[in-house]
Amino acid sequence: MANDTSTIKPYKTKDGGKKEQVADMFNNISKTYDMLNRMMTMGIDTIWRKKAIRSLQSLKPQLILDVATGTGDFAIESLRILKPHKIIGVDISSGMLAVAKEKIAKKGLQDRFEVQLGDSEKLQFEDDTFDAVTVAFGVRNFENLPQGLADIRRVLKPGGRAVILELSNPTAFPIKQLYHFYFHKFTPAMGKLISKDSSAYAYLPESVANFPDGKRFAAITKEVGFTETKVRPQTFGFCTIYECTK
């Protein structure tokens, strides 16, 4: 089973492991990340995010961990929809967290949304701490996917749920061909133009193509101890919502 996500790195000519390179990449693109995200997904990512968050409504989580929180958009939307007592966001990129902190201050969310610099695969929290864990477009960047998923499971309370939103690979004609052109040709060109970091947006399609999506991802969640994983493809298979129960 292809579950080694460490082989695809953002910068092929630089030294360092995937984890260090991913941190550097997000530091480099943090100022333009939100704009590029909206542009590349044509705004559909906002619909995916809301759907993923609403899948937690029946659980009524009060303490949520947002792994790979980035600029904080997913956590802020979770606060609006789920109204938990608190969300803690963790990310490896100080540049992305700086943008998140600006948003938190601007919206006056300091009491409800806290961000921390940290390794998403080695979470600095006790076992059985959180009602829910969310990850939006982050697990694809893990250096060791099974290890990262196992740690997410560890910090969840028994019966808690991890909701993971991640890009995936469409298989149906002609969507597959259109997707390939868009992400392998258009996206790197647009990324280079706006962010001045062509490697970051060339890495995006490579990392998606290498990611064990769908049933393969569900199999890994089972291996690390989740009792059930629902796989919910979105928009012709461009993206998938995974609901993993501890």
CSV table of N, CA and C in Angstrom, one decimal, residues 40-208:
chain,number,residue,atom,x,y,z
A,40,MET,N,-7.5,29.2,-7.3
A,40,MET,CA,-7.2,27.9,-7.8
A,40,MET,C,-8.4,26.9,-7.8
A,41,THR,N,-9.2,27.1,-6.7
A,41,THR,CA,-10.3,26.2,-6.6
A,41,THR,C,-11.6,26.9,-7.1
A,42,MET,N,-11.5,28.1,-7.6
A,42,MET,CA,-12.6,28.9,-8.1
A,42,MET,C,-13.6,29.1,-7.0
A,43,GLY,N,-13.1,29.1,-5.8
A,43,GLY,CA,-14.0,29.4,-4.6
A,43,GLY,C,-14.8,28.1,-4.1
A,44,ILE,N,-14.6,27.0,-4.8
A,44,ILE,CA,-15.4,25.8,-4.4
A,44,ILE,C,-14.9,25.3,-3.1
A,45,ASP,N,-13.6,25.6,-2.7
A,45,ASP,CA,-13.1,25.1,-1.5
A,45,ASP,C,-13.9,25.6,-0.3
A,46,THR,N,-14.6,26.8,-0.4
A,46,THR,CA,-15.4,27.3,0.7
A,46,THR,C,-16.6,26.4,0.9
A,47,ILE,N,-17.1,25.8,-0.1
A,47,ILE,CA,-18.3,24.9,0.0
A,47,ILE,C,-17.8,23.6,0.6
A,48,TRP,N,-16.6,23.1,0.2
A,48,TRP,CA,-16.1,21.8,0.8
A,48,TRP,C,-15.9,22.0,2.3
A,49,ARG,N,-15.3,23.2,2.7
A,49,ARG,CA,-15.0,23.4,4.1
A,49,ARG,C,-16.3,23.4,4.9
A,50,LYS,N,-17.3,24.1,4.4
A,50,LYS,CA,-18.6,24.1,5.2
A,50,LYS,C,-19.2,22.7,5.3
A,51,LYS,N,-19.2,21.9,4.3
A,51,LYS,CA,-19.7,20.6,4.3
A,51,LYS,C,-18.9,19.7,5.3
A,52,ALA,N,-17.6,19.8,5.3
A,52,ALA,CA,-16.8,19.1,6.3
A,52,ALA,C,-17.1,19.5,7.7
A,53,ILE,N,-17.2,20.8,8.0
A,53,ILE,CA,-17.5,21.3,9.3
A,53,ILE,C,-18.9,20.8,9.8
A,54,ARG,N,-19.8,20.9,8.9
A,54,ARG,CA,-21.2,20.5,9.3
A,54,ARG,C,-21.3,19.0,9.6
A,55,SER,N,-20.4,18.2,9.2
A,55,SER,CA,-20.5,16.8,9.5
A,55,SER,C,-20.2,16.6,11.0
A,56,LEU,N,-19.8,17.6,11.7
A,56,LEU,CA,-19.5,17.5,13.1
A,56,LEU,C,-20.7,18.0,14.0
A,57,GLN,N,-21.7,18.6,13.3
A,57,GLN,CA,-22.8,19.2,14.1
A,57,GLN,C,-23.4,18.3,15.1
A,58,SER,N,-23.7,17.0,14.7
A,58,SER,CA,-24.4,16.1,15.6
A,58,SER,C,-23.5,15.8,16.8
A,59,LEU,N,-22.2,15.9,16.7
A,59,LEU,CA,-21.3,15.6,17.8
A,59,LEU,C,-21.3,16.8,18.9
A,60,LYS,N,-21.6,18.0,18.4
A,60,LYS,CA,-21.6,19.2,19.3
A,60,LYS,C,-20.2,19.3,20.0
A,61,PRO,N,-19.1,19.3,19.3
A,61,PRO,CA,-17.8,19.4,20.0
A,61,PRO,C,-17.6,20.7,20.7
A,62,GLN,N,-17.0,20.7,21.9
A,62,GLN,CA,-16.7,21.9,22.6
A,62,GLN,C,-15.2,22.3,22.6
A,63,LEU,N,-14.4,21.3,22.5
A,63,LEU,CA,-12.9,21.5,22.4
A,63,LEU,C,-12.4,20.9,21.1
A,64,ILE,N,-11.9,21.7,20.2
A,64,ILE,CA,-11.5,21.2,18.8
A,64,ILE,C,-10.1,21.5,18.6
A,65,LEU,N,-9.3,20.5,18.0
A,65,LEU,CA,-8.0,20.8,17.5
A,65,LEU,C,-8.0,20.9,16.0
A,66,ASP,N,-7.5,22.0,15.5
A,66,ASP,CA,-7.3,22.1,14.0
A,66,ASP,C,-5.9,21.9,13.7
A,67,VAL,N,-5.6,20.8,13.1
A,67,VAL,CA,-4.2,20.4,12.7
A,67,VAL,C,-3.9,21.0,11.4
A,68,ALA,N,-2.6,21.5,11.2
A,68,ALA,CA,-2.2,22.2,10.0
A,68,ALA,C,-3.1,23.4,9.8
A,69,THR,N,-3.3,24.2,10.8
A,69,THR,CA,-4.4,25.2,10.8
A,69,THR,C,-4.1,26.3,9.7
A,70,GLY,N,-2.8,26.5,9.3
A,70,GLY,CA,-2.5,27.5,8.3
A,70,GLY,C,-2.8,28.9,8.7
A,71,THR,N,-3.6,29.5,7.8
A,71,THR,CA,-4.0,30.9,8.1
A,71,THR,C,-5.3,31.0,8.9
A,72,GLY,N,-5.8,29.9,9.3
A,72,GLY,CA,-6.9,29.8,10.3
A,72,GLY,C,-8.3,29.8,9.7
A,73,ASP,N,-8.5,29.8,8.4
A,73,ASP,CA,-9.8,29.9,7.8
A,73,ASP,C,-10.7,28.8,8.2
A,74,PHE,N,-10.2,27.6,8.3
A,74,PHE,CA,-11.1,26.4,8.6
A,74,PHE,C,-11.6,26.5,10.0
A,75,ALA,N,-10.7,26.9,10.9
A,75,ALA,CA,-11.0,27.0,12.3
A,75,ALA,C,-12.0,28.2,12.6
A,76,ILE,N,-11.8,29.3,11.9
A,76,ILE,CA,-12.7,30.4,12.0
A,76,ILE,C,-14.1,30.1,11.5
A,77,GLU,N,-14.2,29.3,10.4
A,77,GLU,CA,-15.5,28.9,9.9
A,77,GLU,C,-16.1,27.8,10.9
A,78,SER,N,-15.3,27.0,11.5
A,78,SER,CA,-15.8,26.0,12.5
A,78,SER,C,-16.4,26.8,13.7
A,79,LEU,N,-15.7,27.8,14.1
A,79,LEU,CA,-16.3,28.6,15.3
A,79,LEU,C,-17.6,29.2,14.9
A,80,ARG,N,-17.8,29.6,13.7
A,80,ARG,CA,-19.1,30.2,13.3
A,80,ARG,C,-20.2,29.2,13.2
A,81,ILE,N,-19.9,28.0,12.6
A,81,ILE,CA,-20.9,27.0,12.4
A,81,ILE,C,-21.2,26.1,13.7
A,82,LEU,N,-20.1,25.7,14.3
A,82,LEU,CA,-20.2,24.7,15.4
A,82,LEU,C,-20.4,25.4,16.8
A,83,LYS,N,-19.9,26.6,16.9
A,83,LYS,CA,-19.9,27.4,18.2
A,83,LYS,C,-19.3,26.6,19.4
A,84,PRO,N,-18.1,26.0,19.2
A,84,PRO,CA,-17.5,25.3,20.3
A,84,PRO,C,-17.0,26.3,21.4
A,85,HIS,N,-16.6,25.8,22.5
A,85,HIS,CA,-16.0,26.7,23.6
A,85,HIS,C,-14.7,27.2,23.1
A,86,LYS,N,-13.9,26.3,22.5
A,86,LYS,CA,-12.5,26.7,22.1
A,86,LYS,C,-12.0,25.8,20.9
A,87,ILE,N,-11.2,26.5,20.1
A,87,ILE,CA,-10.4,25.7,19.1
A,87,ILE,C,-8.9,26.1,19.3
A,88,ILE,N,-8.1,25.1,19.2
A,88,ILE,CA,-6.6,25.2,19.2
A,88,ILE,C,-6.1,24.8,17.9
A,89,GLY,N,-5.4,25.7,17.2
A,89,GLY,CA,-4.8,25.5,15.9
A,89,GLY,C,-3.3,25.2,16.0
A,90,VAL,N,-2.8,24.2,15.3
A,90,VAL,CA,-1.4,23.9,15.3
A,90,VAL,C,-0.9,23.9,13.9
A,91,ASP,N,0.3,24.5,13.7
A,91,ASP,CA,0.9,24.5,12.3
A,91,ASP,C,2.4,24.6,12.5
A,92,ILE,N,3.1,24.1,11.4
A,92,ILE,CA,4.6,24.0,11.4
A,92,ILE,C,5.2,25.3,10.8
A,93,SER,N,4.3,26.2,10.2
A,93,SER,CA,4.8,27.4,9.6
A,93,SER,C,4.5,28.6,10.4
A,94,SER,N,5.5,29.3,10.8
A,94,SER,CA,5.3,30.6,11.6
A,94,SER,C,4.7,31.7,10.7
A,95,GLY,N,5.1,31.6,9.4
A,95,GLY,CA,4.5,32.6,8.5
A,95,GLY,C,3.0,32.5,8.3
A,96,MET,N,2.5,31.3,8.2
A,96,MET,CA,1.1,31.1,8.1
A,96,MET,C,0.4,31.5,9.4
A,97,LEU,N,1.0,31.1,10.5
A,97,LEU,CA,0.4,31.5,11.8
A,97,LEU,C,0.4,33.0,12.1
A,98,ALA,N,1.3,33.7,11.5
A,98,ALA,CA,1.3,35.2,11.6
A,98,ALA,C,0.1,35.7,11.0
A,99,VAL,N,-0.3,35.2,9.8
A,99,VAL,CA,-1.5,35.6,9.1
A,99,VAL,C,-2.7,35.2,9.9
A,100,ALA,N,-2.7,34.0,10.5
A,100,ALA,CA,-3.9,33.6,11.4
A,100,ALA,C,-4.0,34.5,12.5
A,101,LYS,N,-2.9,34.9,13.2
A,101,LYS,CA,-3.0,35.8,14.4
A,101,LYS,C,-3.6,37.1,14.0
A,102,GLU,N,-3.3,37.6,12.8
A,102,GLU,CA,-3.9,38.9,12.4
A,102,GLU,C,-5.4,38.8,12.3
A,103,LYS,N,-5.8,37.7,11.7
A,103,LYS,CA,-7.3,37.4,11.6
A,103,LYS,C,-8.0,37.3,12.9
A,104,ILE,N,-7.3,36.6,13.8
A,104,ILE,CA,-7.9,36.4,15.2
A,104,ILE,C,-8.0,37.7,15.9
A,105,ALA,N,-7.0,38.6,15.8
A,105,ALA,CA,-7.1,39.9,16.4
A,105,ALA,C,-8.1,40.8,15.8
A,106,LYS,N,-8.2,40.7,14.5
A,106,LYS,CA,-9.2,41.6,13.7
A,106,LYS,C,-10.6,41.2,14.1
A,107,LYS,N,-10.9,39.9,14.3
A,107,LYS,CA,-12.2,39.4,14.5
A,107,LYS,C,-12.5,39.3,16.0
A,108,GLY,N,-11.5,39.6,16.9
A,108,GLY,CA,-11.7,39.5,18.3
A,108,GLY,C,-12.0,38.1,18.8
A,109,LEU,N,-11.2,37.1,18.3
A,109,LEU,CA,-11.5,35.7,18.7
A,109,LEU,C,-10.4,35.2,19.6
A,110,GLN,N,-9.7,36.0,20.3
A,110,GLN,CA,-8.5,35.6,21.1
A,110,GLN,C,-9.0,34.6,22.2
A,111,ASP,N,-10.2,34.7,22.7
A,111,ASP,CA,-10.6,33.9,23.8
A,111,ASP,C,-11.1,32.5,23.3
A,112,ARG,N,-11.4,32.4,22.0
A,112,ARG,CA,-11.9,31.2,21.5
A,112,ARG,C,-11.0,30.4,20.5
A,113,PHE,N,-10.0,31.1,20.0
A,113,PHE,CA,-9.2,30.5,18.9
A,113,PHE,C,-7.7,30.8,19.3
A,114,GLU,N,-7.0,29.8,19.6
A,114,GLU,CA,-5.5,29.9,20.0
A,114,GLU,C,-4.7,29.2,19.0
A,115,VAL,N,-3.6,29.7,18.5
A,115,VAL,CA,-2.7,29.0,17.6
A,115,VAL,C,-1.4,28.8,18.2
A,116,GLN,N,-0.8,27.7,17.9
A,116,GLN,CA,0.5,27.3,18.4
A,116,GLN,C,1.4,26.8,17.2
A,117,LEU,N,2.7,27.1,17.3
A,117,LEU,CA,3.7,26.5,16.4
A,117,LEU,C,4.0,25.1,16.9
A,118,GLY,N,3.9,24.2,16.0
A,118,GLY,CA,4.2,22.8,16.4
A,118,GLY,C,4.1,21.8,15.2
A,119,ASP,N,4.6,20.6,15.5
A,119,ASP,CA,4.6,19.5,14.5
A,119,ASP,C,3.3,18.8,14.6
A,120,SER,N,2.6,18.8,13.4
A,120,SER,CA,1.3,18.1,13.3
A,120,SER,C,1.4,16.6,13.5
A,121,GLU,N,2.6,16.1,13.4
A,121,GLU,CA,2.7,14.6,13.5
A,121,GLU,C,3.2,14.2,14.9
A,122,LYS,N,3.5,15.2,15.7
A,122,LYS,CA,4.0,14.9,17.1
A,122,LYS,C,3.3,16.0,18.0
A,123,LEU,N,2.0,15.8,18.2
A,123,LEU,CA,1.2,16.7,18.9
A,123,LEU,C,1.5,16.8,20.4
A,124,GLN,N,1.6,18.0,20.9
A,124,GLN,CA,2.0,18.2,22.3
A,124,GLN,C,0.8,18.3,23.2
A,125,PHE,N,-0.1,17.3,23.1
A,125,PHE,CA,-1.3,17.3,23.9
A,125,PHE,C,-1.4,15.9,24.6
A,126,GLU,N,-2.1,15.8,25.7
A,126,GLU,CA,-2.4,14.6,26.4
A,126,GLU,C,-3.3,13.7,25.5
A,127,ASP,N,-3.3,12.4,25.8
A,127,ASP,CA,-4.2,11.5,25.2
A,127,ASP,C,-5.6,11.9,25.6
A,128,ASP,N,-6.6,11.6,24.7
A,128,ASP,CA,-8.0,11.7,25.0
A,128,ASP,C,-8.4,13.1,25.4
A,129,THR,N,-7.9,14.1,24.7
A,129,THR,CA,-8.1,15.6,25.1
A,129,THR,C,-9.2,16.2,24.3
A,130,PHE,N,-9.4,16.0,23.0
A,130,PHE,CA,-10.3,16.7,22.2
A,130,PHE,C,-11.5,16.0,21.8
A,131,ASP,N,-12.6,16.7,21.7
A,131,ASP,CA,-13.9,16.2,21.2
A,131,ASP,C,-13.8,15.9,19.7
A,132,ALA,N,-13.1,16.7,19.0
A,132,ALA,CA,-13.0,16.6,17.5
A,132,ALA,C,-11.6,17.1,17.1
A,133,VAL,N,-11.1,16.6,16.0
A,133,VAL,CA,-9.9,17.1,15.3
A,133,VAL,C,-10.3,17.4,13.8
A,134,THR,N,-9.9,18.5,13.3
A,134,THR,CA,-10.1,18.8,11.9
A,134,THR,C,-8.8,19.1,11.2
A,135,VAL,N,-8.7,18.7,9.9
A,135,VAL,CA,-7.5,19.0,9.1
A,135,VAL,C,-8.0,19.3,7.7
A,136,ALA,N,-7.7,20.5,7.2
A,136,ALA,CA,-8.1,20.9,5.9
A,136,ALA,C,-6.9,21.0,5.0
A,137,PHE,N,-6.8,20.2,4.0
A,137,PHE,CA,-5.7,20.2,3.0
A,137,PHE,C,-4.3,20.2,3.7
A,138,GLY,N,-4.2,19.4,4.8
A,138,GLY,CA,-2.9,19.3,5.5
A,138,GLY,C,-2.3,17.9,5.6
A,139,VAL,N,-3.1,16.8,5.6
A,139,VAL,CA,-2.5,15.5,5.7
A,139,VAL,C,-1.6,15.1,4.6
A,140,ARG,N,-1.9,15.7,3.4
A,140,ARG,CA,-1.1,15.4,2.2
A,140,ARG,C,0.4,15.9,2.4
A,141,ASN,N,0.6,16.8,3.3
A,141,ASN,CA,1.9,17.3,3.5
A,141,ASN,C,2.7,16.6,4.7
A,142,PHE,N,2.0,15.7,5.3
A,142,PHE,CA,2.7,14.9,6.4
A,142,PHE,C,3.9,14.1,5.8
A,143,GLU,N,5.0,14.1,6.6
A,143,GLU,CA,6.1,13.3,6.2
A,143,GLU,C,5.9,11.9,6.4
A,144,ASN,N,5.2,11.6,7.5
A,144,ASN,CA,4.8,10.2,7.8
A,144,ASN,C,3.3,10.1,8.1
A,145,LEU,N,2.5,9.8,7.0
A,145,LEU,CA,1.1,9.8,7.1
A,145,LEU,C,0.5,8.9,8.2
A,146,PRO,N,0.9,7.6,8.3
A,146,PRO,CA,0.3,6.8,9.4
A,146,PRO,C,0.7,7.3,10.8
A,147,GLN,N,1.9,7.8,11.0
A,147,GLN,CA,2.3,8.4,12.3
A,147,GLN,C,1.4,9.6,12.6
A,148,GLY,N,1.2,10.5,11.6
A,148,GLY,CA,0.4,11.7,11.9
A,148,GLY,C,-1.1,11.3,12.2
A,149,LEU,N,-1.6,10.4,11.5
A,149,LEU,CA,-3.0,9.9,11.7
A,149,LEU,C,-3.1,9.2,13.1
A,150,ALA,N,-2.1,8.5,13.5
A,150,ALA,CA,-2.1,7.8,14.8
A,150,ALA,C,-2.1,8.8,15.9
A,151,ASP,N,-1.4,9.9,15.7
A,151,ASP,CA,-1.3,10.9,16.7
A,151,ASP,C,-2.6,11.7,16.9
A,152,ILE,N,-3.2,11.9,15.7
A,152,ILE,CA,-4.6,12.6,15.7
A,152,ILE,C,-5.5,11.7,16.5
A,153,ARG,N,-5.5,10.4,16.3
A,153,ARG,CA,-6.4,9.5,17.0
A,153,ARG,C,-6.1,9.5,18.5
A,154,ARG,N,-4.8,9.6,18.8
A,154,ARG,CA,-4.4,9.5,20.2
A,154,ARG,C,-5.0,10.7,21.0
A,155,VAL,N,-5.0,11.9,20.5
A,155,VAL,CA,-5.4,13.1,21.2
A,155,VAL,C,-7.0,13.2,21.2
A,156,LEU,N,-7.7,12.4,20.4
A,156,LEU,CA,-9.1,12.4,20.4
A,156,LEU,C,-9.7,11.7,21.6
A,157,LYS,N,-10.8,12.1,22.2
A,157,LYS,CA,-11.5,11.4,23.2
A,157,LYS,C,-12.1,10.2,22.6
A,158,PRO,N,-12.4,9.1,23.4
A,158,PRO,CA,-13.1,7.9,22.8
A,158,PRO,C,-14.4,8.4,22.3
A,159,GLY,N,-14.8,7.9,21.1
A,159,GLY,CA,-16.0,8.4,20.5
A,159,GLY,C,-15.9,9.7,19.7
A,160,GLY,N,-14.7,10.3,19.8
A,160,GLY,CA,-14.5,11.6,19.1
A,160,GLY,C,-14.3,11.3,17.6
A,161,ARG,N,-14.3,12.4,16.9
A,161,ARG,CA,-14.2,12.2,15.4
A,161,ARG,C,-13.2,13.2,14.8
A,162,ALA,N,-12.4,12.7,13.8
A,162,ALA,CA,-11.5,13.5,13.0
A,162,ALA,C,-12.2,13.7,11.7
A,163,VAL,N,-12.3,14.9,11.3
A,163,VAL,CA,-12.8,15.2,9.9
A,163,VAL,C,-11.7,15.8,9.1
A,164,ILE,N,-11.3,15.1,8.0
A,164,ILE,CA,-10.2,15.5,7.2
A,164,ILE,C,-10.6,15.8,5.8
A,165,LEU,N,-10.3,17.0,5.3
A,165,LEU,CA,-10.6,17.4,4.0
A,165,LEU,C,-9.3,17.4,3.2
A,166,GLU,N,-9.3,16.7,2.0
A,166,GLU,CA,-8.1,16.7,1.3
A,166,GLU,C,-8.4,16.5,-0.2
A,167,LEU,N,-7.5,17.1,-1.0
A,167,LEU,CA,-7.6,17.0,-2.5
A,167,LEU,C,-7.4,15.5,-2.9
A,168,SER,N,-8.1,15.1,-4.0
A,168,SER,CA,-8.0,13.8,-4.5
A,168,SER,C,-7.9,13.8,-6.0
A,169,ASN,N,-7.8,12.6,-6.6
A,169,ASN,CA,-7.6,12.4,-8.0
A,169,ASN,C,-8.9,11.9,-8.7
A,170,PRO,N,-9.5,12.7,-9.5
A,170,PRO,CA,-10.7,12.3,-10.2
A,170,PRO,C,-10.3,11.1,-11.2
A,171,THR,N,-11.2,10.2,-11.4
A,171,THR,CA,-10.9,9.1,-12.3
A,171,THR,C,-11.8,9.0,-13.6
A,172,ALA,N,-12.9,9.7,-13.6
A,172,ALA,CA,-13.8,9.6,-14.7
A,172,ALA,C,-13.4,10.6,-15.9
A,173,PHE,N,-13.6,10.1,-17.1
A,173,PHE,CA,-13.3,10.9,-18.3
A,173,PHE,C,-14.5,11.8,-18.5
A,174,PRO,N,-14.4,13.1,-18.9
A,174,PRO,CA,-13.1,13.8,-19.2
A,174,PRO,C,-12.6,14.6,-18.0
A,175,ILE,N,-13.3,14.4,-16.8
A,175,ILE,CA,-12.9,15.2,-15.6
A,175,ILE,C,-11.4,15.0,-15.3
A,176,LYS,N,-11.0,13.7,-15.4
A,176,LYS,CA,-9.6,13.4,-15.0
A,176,LYS,C,-8.6,14.2,-15.9
A,177,GLN,N,-8.9,14.3,-17.2
A,177,GLN,CA,-8.0,14.9,-18.2
A,177,GLN,C,-8.0,16.5,-17.9
A,178,LEU,N,-9.2,17.0,-17.6
A,178,LEU,CA,-9.3,18.4,-17.3
A,178,LEU,C,-8.5,18.8,-16.0
A,179,TYR,N,-8.7,18.0,-15.1
A,179,TYR,CA,-8.1,18.1,-13.8
A,179,TYR,C,-6.5,18.1,-13.9
A,180,HIS,N,-6.1,17.1,-14.7
A,180,HIS,CA,-4.6,17.0,-14.9
A,180,HIS,C,-4.1,18.3,-15.6
A,181,PHE,N,-4.7,18.8,-16.6
A,181,PHE,CA,-4.3,20.0,-17.3
A,181,PHE,C,-4.3,21.2,-16.3
A,182,TYR,N,-5.4,21.3,-15.6
A,182,TYR,CA,-5.5,22.5,-14.7
A,182,TYR,C,-4.5,22.5,-13.6
A,183,PHE,N,-4.3,21.4,-12.9
A,183,PHE,CA,-3.3,21.3,-11.8
A,183,PHE,C,-1.9,21.2,-12.2
A,184,HIS,N,-1.6,20.6,-13.3
A,184,HIS,CA,-0.2,20.4,-13.7
A,184,HIS,C,0.3,21.5,-14.6
A,185,LYS,N,-0.5,22.2,-15.3
A,185,LYS,CA,-0.1,23.3,-16.2
A,185,LYS,C,-0.5,24.7,-15.6
A,186,PHE,N,-1.8,24.9,-15.5
A,186,PHE,CA,-2.3,26.2,-15.1
A,186,PHE,C,-1.9,26.6,-13.7
A,187,THR,N,-2.1,25.7,-12.7
A,187,THR,CA,-1.8,26.0,-11.3
A,187,THR,C,-0.4,26.5,-11.0
A,188,PRO,N,0.6,25.7,-11.5
A,188,PRO,CA,2.0,26.1,-11.3
A,188,PRO,C,2.3,27.5,-11.9
A,189,ALA,N,1.8,27.7,-13.1
A,189,ALA,CA,2.0,29.0,-13.8
A,189,ALA,C,1.4,30.2,-13.0
A,190,MET,N,0.2,30.0,-12.5
A,190,MET,CA,-0.5,31.0,-11.7
A,190,MET,C,0.2,31.2,-10.4
A,191,GLY,N,0.6,30.1,-9.7
A,191,GLY,CA,1.4,30.2,-8.5
A,191,GLY,C,2.7,31.0,-8.6
A,192,LYS,N,3.4,30.7,-9.7
A,192,LYS,CA,4.7,31.4,-9.9
A,192,LYS,C,4.4,32.9,-10.1
A,193,LEU,N,3.4,33.2,-10.9
A,193,LEU,CA,3.1,34.6,-11.2
A,193,LEU,C,2.7,35.4,-9.9
A,194,ILE,N,1.9,34.8,-9.0
A,194,ILE,CA,1.4,35.6,-7.9
A,194,ILE,C,2.3,35.4,-6.6
A,195,SER,N,2.8,34.2,-6.4
A,195,SER,CA,3.5,34.0,-5.1
A,195,SER,C,5.0,34.1,-5.3
A,196,LYS,N,5.5,34.1,-6.6
A,196,LYS,CA,7.0,34.1,-6.9
A,196,LYS,C,7.7,32.9,-6.4
A,197,ASP,N,6.9,31.8,-6.1
A,197,ASP,CA,7.5,30.6,-5.7
A,197,ASP,C,6.9,29.5,-6.5
A,198,SER,N,7.5,29.2,-7.7
A,198,SER,CA,7.0,28.2,-8.6
A,198,SER,C,7.0,26.8,-8.1
A,199,SER,N,8.0,26.5,-7.2
A,199,SER,CA,8.2,25.2,-6.7
A,199,SER,C,7.0,24.8,-5.8
A,200,ALA,N,6.5,25.8,-5.1
A,200,ALA,CA,5.3,25.5,-4.2
A,200,ALA,C,4.1,25.0,-4.9
A,201,TYR,N,3.8,25.6,-6.1
A,201,TYR,CA,2.6,25.2,-6.8
A,201,TYR,C,2.9,24.1,-7.9
A,202,ALA,N,4.2,23.8,-8.1
A,202,ALA,CA,4.5,22.6,-8.8
A,202,ALA,C,4.4,21.4,-7.9
A,203,TYR,N,4.7,21.6,-6.6
A,203,TYR,CA,4.6,20.6,-5.6
A,203,TYR,C,3.1,20.1,-5.4
A,204,LEU,N,2.2,21.1,-5.5
A,204,LEU,CA,0.8,20.8,-5.2
A,204,LEU,C,0.3,19.6,-6.0
A,205,PRO,N,0.3,19.6,-7.4
A,205,PRO,CA,-0.2,18.5,-8.2
A,205,PRO,C,0.6,17.2,-7.9
A,206,GLU,N,1.9,17.3,-7.7
A,206,GLU,CA,2.7,16.1,-7.4
A,206,GLU,C,2.3,15.5,-6.1
A,207,SER,N,2.0,16.3,-5.1
A,207,SER,CA,1.7,15.7,-3.8
A,207,SER,C,0.3,15.1,-3.8
A,208,VAL,N,-0.6,15.7,-4.6
A,208,VAL,CA,-2.0,15.1,-4.8
A,208,VAL,C,-1.9,13.8,-5.5
